Amino acid sequence: MLQNRQRMEQIRIQADESSAKVDELTAKVKLLEQANLAKEQEITSLTHKNSTHEADVEKLEATNKDLKEQLDHIRMSSNQSEALQRRLQILEEEAEEADKNIRETNDKLRQTDVKAGHYERKVQALESARDQWEEKYEEMSKKYAQAKKELEDIQTEIGNM
């Protein structure tokens, strides 16, 4: 019996040790379950953050695409603006050239007007001189006709004599 007692004692000790070990392992399992729960919550949180970040990335990609399109539009507008600036510069140069030509033409027109006025006065003077010469011619024609008639009269008188 002593052996049975010792054996029982050993079994009790083993049972106590096993019970302590079970308690220890149960505590470990609880710790591991809590750690597992904490990890699952962390995973859930990180999954949510990840989906939020993916949505943000999609928004940023859409914004990036819009900004690229706007940049392309700005570049195109800039190119159009540069082309319009060059066209404007060419038109301004053409306008300056046209103004210069107009000023030169106006100067020539004034000179022509002055010359025309001068020639009109010369024409009037020449017409006046012509009119005077025509009057003198008519007077002379009359005097010639009168002198011719007198000459004929004289010749007739001389011939009658």
XYZ file of N, CA, C and O in Angstrom:
644
model
N 0.760 -1.148 0.000
C 0.000 0.000 0.000
C 0.826 1.248 0.000
O 0.334 2.224 -0.475
N 1.816 1.051 0.579
C 2.724 2.181 0.560
C 3.092 2.507 -0.888
O 3.205 3.685 -1.240
N 3.195 1.525 -1.565
C 3.515 1.765 -2.950
C 2.300 2.389 -3.628
O 2.468 3.232 -4.509
N 1.172 1.968 -3.256
C -0.019 2.536 -3.856
C -0.132 3.987 -3.429
O -0.581 4.821 -4.221
N 0.204 4.225 -2.220
C 0.143 5.587 -1.737
C 1.153 6.449 -2.445
O 0.860 7.587 -2.776
N 2.278 5.917 -2.569
C 3.310 6.695 -3.231
C 2.873 6.929 -4.689
O 3.098 8.007 -5.251
N 2.293 5.890 -5.192
C 1.879 6.001 -6.572
C 0.745 7.017 -6.657
O 0.717 7.819 -7.594
N -0.146 7.006 -5.750
C -1.228 7.950 -5.745
C -0.680 9.353 -5.556
O -1.189 10.292 -6.152
N 0.297 9.390 -4.676
C 0.923 10.687 -4.414
C 1.552 11.186 -5.720
O 1.449 12.360 -6.052
N 2.169 10.325 -6.413
C 2.822 10.709 -7.659
C 1.746 11.113 -8.679
O 1.909 12.064 -9.433
N 0.652 10.351 -8.699
C -0.406 10.652 -9.635
C -1.013 11.991 -9.268
O -1.317 12.806 -10.147
N -1.182 12.282 -7.962
C -1.711 13.577 -7.535
C -0.765 14.695 -7.950
O -1.202 15.746 -8.412
N 0.505 14.454 -7.733
C 1.512 15.460 -8.087
C 1.439 15.684 -9.598
O 1.454 16.804 -10.085
N 1.345 14.546 -10.336
C 1.262 14.662 -11.791
C -0.024 15.374 -12.173
O -0.064 16.172 -13.101
N -1.126 15.037 -11.439
C -2.387 15.674 -11.742
C -2.304 17.162 -11.446
O -2.804 18.005 -12.204
N -1.656 17.504 -10.302
C -1.480 18.922 -9.957
C -0.619 19.618 -11.000
O -0.900 20.739 -11.428
N 0.444 18.936 -11.378
C 1.343 19.517 -12.381
C 0.586 19.674 -13.711
O 0.705 20.683 -14.409
N -0.211 18.609 -14.033
C -0.974 18.664 -15.275
C -2.015 19.762 -15.193
O -2.252 20.501 -16.177
N -2.656 19.878 -13.994
C -3.645 20.919 -13.817
C -2.988 22.292 -13.931
O -3.533 23.207 -14.570
N -1.794 22.423 -13.327
C -1.068 23.693 -13.417
C -0.684 23.966 -14.850
O -0.770 25.096 -15.345
N -0.256 22.861 -15.534
C 0.148 23.018 -16.920
C -1.076 23.391 -17.752
O -1.011 24.224 -18.657
N -2.236 22.768 -17.492
C -3.456 23.074 -18.214
C -3.825 24.532 -17.975
O -4.202 25.254 -18.906
N -3.723 24.962 -16.662
C -4.005 26.356 -16.357
C -3.062 27.277 -17.109
O -3.470 28.304 -17.672
N -1.803 26.882 -17.119
C -0.787 27.689 -17.804
C -1.082 27.721 -19.294
O -1.063 28.788 -19.953
N -1.401 26.567 -19.877
C -1.684 26.498 -21.307
C -3.002 27.218 -21.627
O -3.130 27.865 -22.666
N -3.993 27.118 -20.700
C -5.244 27.820 -20.909
C -4.994 29.321 -20.915
O -5.539 30.056 -21.760
N -4.126 29.766 -19.971
C -3.776 31.188 -19.926
C -3.062 31.587 -21.215
O -3.309 32.657 -21.798
N -2.170 30.659 -21.691
C -1.447 30.941 -22.930
C -2.415 31.019 -24.096
O -2.307 31.872 -24.972
N -3.383 30.087 -24.126
C -4.365 30.070 -25.211
C -5.163 31.371 -25.193
O -5.427 31.981 -26.231
N -5.555 31.791 -23.946
C -6.288 33.050 -23.837
C -5.439 34.198 -24.351
O -5.929 35.078 -25.085
N -4.161 34.215 -23.963
C -3.255 35.267 -24.456
C -3.145 35.207 -25.974
O -3.198 36.226 -26.659
N -2.997 33.973 -26.480
C -2.874 33.816 -27.927
C -4.177 34.212 -28.634
O -4.153 34.819 -29.704
N -5.322 33.848 -28.018
C -6.603 34.243 -28.600
C -6.755 35.762 -28.589
O -7.244 36.355 -29.559
N -6.325 36.381 -27.475
C -6.387 37.851 -27.400
C -5.444 38.462 -28.444
O -5.795 39.421 -29.130
N -4.236 37.875 -28.540
C -3.283 38.365 -29.537
C -3.860 38.165 -30.940
O -3.765 39.038 -31.804
N -4.487 36.971 -31.149
C -5.099 36.675 -32.437
C -6.225 37.663 -32.720
O -6.366 38.178 -33.833
N -7.063 37.933 -31.713
C -8.143 38.897 -31.873
C -7.583 40.276 -32.189
O -8.077 40.976 -33.085
N -6.526 40.661 -31.447
C -5.893 41.956 -31.709
C -5.335 42.001 -33.127
O -5.478 42.999 -33.844
N -4.710 40.871 -33.575
C -4.161 40.820 -34.941
C -5.293 40.895 -35.964
O -5.168 41.562 -36.985
N -6.407 40.188 -35.700
C -7.540 40.238 -36.617
C -8.106 41.657 -36.701
O -8.448 42.142 -37.787
N -8.178 42.333 -35.546
C -8.662 43.721 -35.540
C -7.677 44.610 -36.307
O -8.082 45.485 -37.076
N -6.391 44.350 -36.099
C -5.370 45.120 -36.814
C -5.488 44.867 -38.315
O -5.397 45.778 -39.130
N -5.705 43.559 -38.669
C -5.866 43.208 -40.085
C -7.097 43.911 -40.654
O -7.069 44.474 -41.753
N -8.210 43.892 -39.885
C -9.436 44.560 -40.333
C -9.173 46.056 -40.507
O -9.569 46.665 -41.523
N -8.482 46.643 -39.525
C -8.167 48.067 -39.600
C -7.278 48.369 -40.805
O -7.514 49.315 -41.554
N -6.243 47.519 -40.983
C -5.333 47.726 -42.111
C -6.041 47.500 -43.449
O -5.787 48.203 -44.421
N -6.969 46.520 -43.480
C -7.735 46.278 -44.703
C -8.588 47.495 -45.028
O -8.665 47.928 -46.188
N -9.217 48.049 -43.995
C -10.026 49.253 -44.196
C -9.150 50.417 -44.675
O -9.499 51.125 -45.628
N -7.987 50.566 -43.986
C -7.061 51.631 -44.409
C -6.609 51.396 -45.841
O -6.527 52.345 -46.645
N -6.335 50.142 -46.177
C -5.880 49.810 -47.518
C -6.956 50.166 -48.544
O -6.665 50.766 -49.586
N -8.215 49.798 -48.261
C -9.293 50.124 -49.202
C -9.467 51.633 -49.294
O -9.712 52.178 -50.377
N -9.315 52.342 -48.154
C -9.396 53.807 -48.167
C -8.265 54.389 -49.012
O -8.490 55.291 -49.832
N -7.059 53.809 -48.816
C -5.916 54.300 -49.606
C -6.088 53.993 -51.090
O -5.713 54.803 -51.953
N -6.671 52.824 -51.404
C -6.912 52.493 -52.809
C -7.903 53.475 -53.423
O -7.725 53.914 -54.564
N -8.928 53.821 -52.653
C -9.890 54.813 -53.149
C -9.195 56.159 -53.347
O -9.415 56.843 -54.357
N -8.316 56.517 -52.389
C -7.556 57.773 -52.522
C -6.650 57.733 -53.737
O -6.514 58.721 -54.471
N -6.016 56.554 -53.958
C -5.132 56.415 -55.125
C -5.942 56.590 -56.408
O -5.510 57.267 -57.346
N -7.144 55.994 -56.464
C -7.994 56.148 -57.652
C -8.363 57.607 -57.861
O -8.337 58.114 -58.993
N -8.711 58.281 -56.764
C -9.044 59.708 -56.875
C -7.835 60.495 -57.358
O -7.949 61.373 -58.218
N -6.655 60.175 -56.775
C -5.437 60.895 -57.178
C -5.084 60.607 -58.635
O -4.632 61.503 -59.356
N -5.291 59.361 -59.076
C -5.025 59.042 -60.479
C -5.980 59.804 -61.390
O -5.578 60.307 -62.435
N -7.250 59.884 -60.983
C -8.221 60.647 -61.778
C -7.831 62.123 -61.798
O -7.866 62.777 -62.848
N -7.432 62.646 -60.630
C -6.992 64.045 -60.553
C -5.749 64.258 -61.413
O -5.636 65.256 -62.128
N -4.826 63.286 -61.341
C -3.604 63.375 -62.137
C -3.943 63.394 -63.629
O -3.384 64.179 -64.394
N -4.890 62.528 -64.027
C -5.303 62.495 -65.429
C -5.916 63.839 -65.839
O -5.590 64.385 -66.892
N -6.796 64.372 -64.964
C -7.416 65.676 -65.255
C -6.357 66.765 -65.366
O -6.402 67.613 -66.262
N -5.397 66.733 -64.445
C -4.339 67.758 -64.471
C -3.480 67.638 -65.717
O -3.083 68.648 -66.302
N -3.213 66.393 -66.148
C -2.448 66.205 -67.386
C -3.220 66.757 -68.577
O -2.637 67.395 -69.455
N -4.545 66.485 -68.595
C -5.369 67.021 -69.685
C -5.369 68.547 -69.665
O -5.270 69.188 -70.710
N -5.460 69.116 -68.456
C -5.432 70.575 -68.338
C -4.081 71.117 -68.791
O -4.010 72.148 -69.465
N -3.001 70.402 -68.411
C -1.665 70.826 -68.824
C -1.543 70.772 -70.335
O -1.002 71.695 -70.953
N -2.053 69.693 -70.941
C -2.032 69.600 -72.405
C -2.825 70.737 -73.027
O -2.391 71.344 -74.008
N -3.996 71.022 -72.436
C -4.822 72.130 -72.932
C -4.075 73.454 -72.784
O -4.093 74.292 -73.690
N -3.411 73.627 -71.646
C -2.644 74.867 -71.427
C -1.505 74.958 -72.429
O -1.249 76.024 -72.991
N -0.833 73.825 -72.649
C 0.270 73.835 -73.633
C -0.265 74.168 -75.017
O 0.344 74.943 -75.748
N -1.423 73.555 -75.358
C -2.015 73.836 -76.662
C -2.430 75.303 -76.739
O -2.177 75.974 -77.731
N -3.016 75.796 -75.650
C -3.411 77.204 -75.612
C -2.179 78.092 -75.699
O -2.200 79.133 -76.348
N -1.106 77.664 -75.041
C 0.132 78.429 -75.082
C 0.668 78.478 -76.512
O 1.100 79.530 -76.986
N 0.625 77.323 -77.186
C 1.076 77.284 -78.583
C 0.198 78.177 -79.452
O 0.691 78.901 -80.312
N -1.124 78.108 -79.218
C -2.031 78.963 -79.976
C -1.760 80.429 -79.657
O -1.770 81.277 -80.539
N -1.498 80.692 -78.386
C -1.214 82.065 -77.972
C 0.063 82.561 -78.645
O 0.110 83.691 -79.127
N 1.089 81.704 -78.679
C 2.337 82.090 -79.345
C 2.089 82.339 -80.827
O 2.597 83.310 -81.392
N 1.289 81.472 -81.460
C 0.987 81.655 -82.886
C 0.223 82.963 -83.092
O 0.507 83.714 -84.029
N -0.742 83.230 -82.196
C -1.503 84.482 -82.303
C -0.601 85.689 -82.057
O -0.766 86.729 -82.699
N 0.346 85.560 -81.124
C 1.283 86.659 -80.868
C 2.122 86.929 -82.118
O 2.338 88.082 -82.497
N 2.616 85.835 -82.749
C 3.402 86.015 -83.974
C 2.534 86.657 -85.056
O 2.974 87.576 -85.742
N 1.290 86.188 -85.190
C 0.373 86.740 -86.201
C 0.102 88.215 -85.914
O 0.095 89.042 -86.827
N -0.110 88.520 -84.620
C -0.346 89.908 -84.215
C 0.860 90.765 -84.544
O 0.722 91.877 -85.056
N 2.064 90.247 -84.278
C 3.278 91.003 -84.574
C 3.388 91.257 -86.076
O 3.702 92.365 -86.508
N 3.078 90.222 -86.875
C 3.140 90.378 -88.330
C 2.115 91.414 -88.784
O 2.425 92.294 -89.603
N 0.899 91.337 -88.228
C -0.144 92.307 -88.594
C 0.256 93.724 -88.185
O 0.004 94.682 -88.926
N 0.881 93.854 -87.001
C 1.324 95.180 -86.571
C 2.392 95.714 -87.514
O 2.385 96.889 -87.874
N 3.320 94.842 -87.922
C 4.360 95.267 -88.863
C 3.728 95.662 -90.200
O 4.123 96.671 -90.798
N 2.743 94.875 -90.654
C 2.060 95.216 -91.900
C 1.307 96.536 -91.764
O 1.290 97.343 -92.689
N 0.695 96.757 -90.589
C -0.028 98.011 -90.353
C 0.942 99.185 -90.361
O 0.640 100.249 -90.924
N 2.115 99.012 -89.740
C 3.119 100.082 -89.749
C 3.574 100.365 -91.176
O 3.719 101.532 -91.566
N 3.779 99.303 -91.959
C 4.201 99.472 -93.355
C 3.099 100.187 -94.148
O 3.377 101.084 -94.946
N 1.842 99.792 -93.897
C 0.712 100.431 -94.589
C 0.622 101.908 -94.188
O 0.389 102.773 -95.045
N 0.819 102.208 -92.887
C 0.805 103.608 -92.445
C 1.912 104.400 -93.126
O 1.701 105.541 -93.557
N 3.087 103.782 -93.232
C 4.210 104.448 -93.892
C 3.857 104.712 -95.362
O 4.080 105.819 -95.875
N 3.276 103.704 -96.019
C 2.878 103.871 -97.422
C 1.812 104.956 -97.559
O 1.848 105.747 -98.508
N 0.862 104.994 -96.618
C -0.183 106.028 -96.659
C 0.433 107.410 -96.508
O 0.073 108.342 -97.236
N 1.375 107.540 -95.557
C 2.035 108.856 -95.379
C 2.787 109.261 -96.650
O 2.700 110.408 -97.085
N 3.505 108.299 -97.239
C 4.240 108.606 -98.466
C 3.272 108.976 -99.583
O 3.519 109.933 -100.339
N 2.167 108.237 -99.694
C 1.172 108.518 -100.733
C 0.536 109.885 -100.509
O 0.332 110.647 -101.471
N 0.230 110.202 -99.252
C -0.331 111.522 -98.948
C 0.652 112.633 -99.296
O 0.247 113.675 -99.827
N 1.943 112.419 -98.978
C 2.955 113.418 -99.349
C 3.000 113.594 -100.862
O 3.025 114.725 -101.362
N 2.997 112.478 -101.586
C 3.028 112.555 -103.045
C 1.767 113.233 -103.573
O 1.827 114.025 -104.515
N 0.607 112.933 -102.949
C -0.653 113.553 -103.356
C -0.602 115.062 -103.134
O -1.028 115.836 -104.006
N -0.067 115.477 -101.980
C 0.053 116.929 -101.737
C 0.963 117.571 -102.780
O 0.662 118.648 -103.312
N 2.088 116.898 -103.063
C 3.003 117.444 -104.070
C 2.305 117.516 -105.434
O 2.461 118.491 -106.169
N 1.543 116.479 -105.751
C 0.822 116.459 -107.015
C -0.224 117.570 -107.047
O -0.401 118.234 -108.083
N -0.936 117.776 -105.913
C -1.910 118.863 -105.832
C -1.235 120.217 -106.046
O -1.764 121.073 -106.758
N -0.070 120.386 -105.426
C 0.661 121.654 -105.594
C 1.051 121.829 -107.062
O 0.861 122.904 -107.642
N 1.571 120.751 -107.662
C 1.967 120.831 -109.069
C 0.745 121.085 -109.951
O 0.820 121.879 -110.899
N -0.367 120.403 -109.624
C -1.582 120.592 -110.414
C -2.048 122.034 -110.312
O -2.452 122.633 -111.326
N -1.995 122.618 -109.109
C -2.374 124.029 -108.940
C -1.462 124.922 -109.761
O -1.928 125.868 -110.419
N -0.160 124.604 -109.734
C 0.809 125.389 -110.501
C 0.496 125.282 -112.001
O 0.472 126.309 -112.707
N 0.232 124.033 -112.455
C -0.058 123.858 -113.880
C -1.399 124.482 -114.264
O -1.550 124.991 -115.374
N -2.377 124.451 -113.355
C -3.654 125.097 -113.646
C -3.462 126.599 -113.832
O -4.065 127.199 -114.728
N -2.617 127.183 -112.984
C -2.346 128.627 -113.155
C -1.628 128.876 -114.476
O -1.918 129.854 -115.169
N -0.697 127.955 -114.817
C 0.004 128.118 -116.096
C -0.989 127.992 -117.257
O -0.927 128.762 -118.217
N -1.901 127.016 -117.172
C -2.897 126.811 -118.220
C -3.767 128.045 -118.340
O -4.067 128.514 -119.458
N -4.206 128.612 -117.174
C -5.021 129.816 -117.212
C -4.256 130.968 -117.851
O -4.810 131.720 -118.664
N -2.968 131.056 -117.471
C -2.164 132.136 -118.059
C -2.025 131.922 -119.563
O -2.149 132.879 -120.355
N -1.775 130.658 -119.971
C -1.629 130.375 -121.402
C -2.952 130.583 -122.142
O -2.955 131.089 -123.273
N -4.079 130.193 -121.516
C -5.376 130.420 -122.151
C -5.641 131.916 -122.284
O -6.167 132.375 -123.311
N -5.262 132.656 -121.275
C -5.434 134.110 -121.339
C -4.569 134.681 -122.465
O -5.035 135.519 -123.244
N -3.328 134.196 -122.535
C -2.437 134.676 -123.607
C -2.993 134.269 -124.965
O -2.973 135.056 -125.921
N -3.515 133.042 -125.060
C -4.106 132.583 -126.314
C -5.284 133.458 -126.703
O -5.431 133.858 -127.875
N -6.154 133.752 -125.672
C -7.313 134.602 -125.962
C -6.846 135.976 -126.485
O -7.431 136.527 -127.424
N -5.796 136.512 -125.852
C -5.269 137.805 -126.308
C -4.736 137.687 -127.736
O -4.967 138.574 -128.573
N -4.042 136.580 -128.019
C -3.508 136.400 -129.368
C -4.648 136.233 -130.379
O -4.558 136.724 -131.499
N -5.709 135.522 -129.958
C -6.848 135.367 -130.864
C -7.498 136.720 -131.139
O -7.896 137.016 -132.286
N -7.614 137.556 -130.094
C -8.178 138.883 -130.293
C -7.291 139.694 -131.241
O -7.785 140.359 -132.156
N -5.962 139.607 -130.993
C -5.042 140.335 -131.873
C -5.150 139.806 -133.298
O -5.110 140.589 -134.262
N -5.292 138.439 -133.417
C -5.404 137.842 -134.745
C -6.655 138.342 -135.452
O -6.618 138.700 -136.634
N -7.770 138.392 -134.699
C -9.015 138.872 -135.302
C -8.867 140.340 -135.715
O -9.323 140.739 -136.789
N -8.240 141.131 -134.814
C -8.033 142.540 -135.161
C -7.154 142.644 -136.401
O -7.417 143.442 -137.301
N -6.103 141.852 -136.387
C -5.181 141.921 -137.526
C -5.863 141.431 -138.798
O -5.610 141.962 -139.886
N -6.719 140.360 -138.632
C -7.440 139.854 -139.819
C -8.349 140.956 -140.364
O -8.457 141.155 -141.583
N -9.017 141.679 -139.458
C -9.893 142.756 -139.894
C -9.060 143.848 -140.562
O -9.446 144.369 -141.601
N -7.945 144.220 -139.942
C -7.096 145.265 -140.522
C -6.552 144.810 -141.864
O -6.474 145.607 -142.811
N -6.183 143.490 -141.951
C -5.663 142.955 -143.215
C -6.747 143.005 -144.286
O -6.509 143.407 -145.414
N -7.965 142.592 -143.854
C -9.063 142.594 -144.819
C -9.342 144.031 -145.247
O -9.590 144.316 -146.426
N -9.280 144.975 -144.291
C -9.529 146.374 -144.605
C -8.397 146.907 -145.490
O -8.652 147.609 -146.473
N -7.155 146.537 -145.134
C -6.028 147.011 -145.932
C -6.087 146.415 -147.329
O -5.772 147.072 -148.328
N -6.480 145.145 -147.425
C -6.583 144.491 -148.717
C -7.657 145.176 -149.546
O -7.489 145.405 -150.745
N -8.763 145.510 -148.874
C -9.849 146.173 -149.584
C -9.382 147.558 -150.071
O -9.678 147.958 -151.197
N -8.662 148.272 -149.217
C -8.179 149.590 -149.609
C -7.208 149.453 -150.775
O -7.217 150.276 -151.702
N -6.370 148.385 -150.706
C -5.405 148.151 -151.775
C -6.164 147.860 -153.080
O -5.819 148.383 -154.147
N -7.187 147.059 -152.998
C -7.960 146.746 -154.191
C -8.659 148.009 -154.718
O -8.740 148.225 -155.914
N -9.139 148.815 -153.755
C -9.784 150.059 -154.175
C -8.766 150.960 -154.879
O -9.080 151.589 -155.889
N -7.624 150.991 -154.289
C -6.580 151.846 -154.888
C -6.200 151.296 -156.257
O -6.004 152.028 -157.195
N -6.068 149.992 -156.358
C -5.704 149.389 -157.642
C -6.827 149.618 -158.655
O -6.567 149.844 -159.829
N -8.048 149.571 -158.179
C -9.162 149.798 -159.076
C -9.119 151.272 -159.527
O -9.368 151.569 -160.694
N -8.829 152.168 -158.632
C -8.765 153.583 -159.004
C -7.610 153.808 -159.968
O -7.746 154.612 -160.890
N -6.534 153.169 -159.688
C -5.380 153.330 -160.552
C -5.700 152.680 -161.924
O -5.334 153.228 -162.963
N -6.341 151.577 -161.884
C -6.705 150.896 -163.135
C -7.731 151.716 -163.911
O -7.750 151.718 -165.135
N -8.559 152.499 -163.281
C -9.578 153.287 -163.915
C -8.925 154.591 -164.428
O -9.511 155.278 -165.200
N -7.923 154.783 -164.008
C -7.301 156.051 -164.427
C -6.601 155.905 -165.682
O -6.292 155.753 -166.613
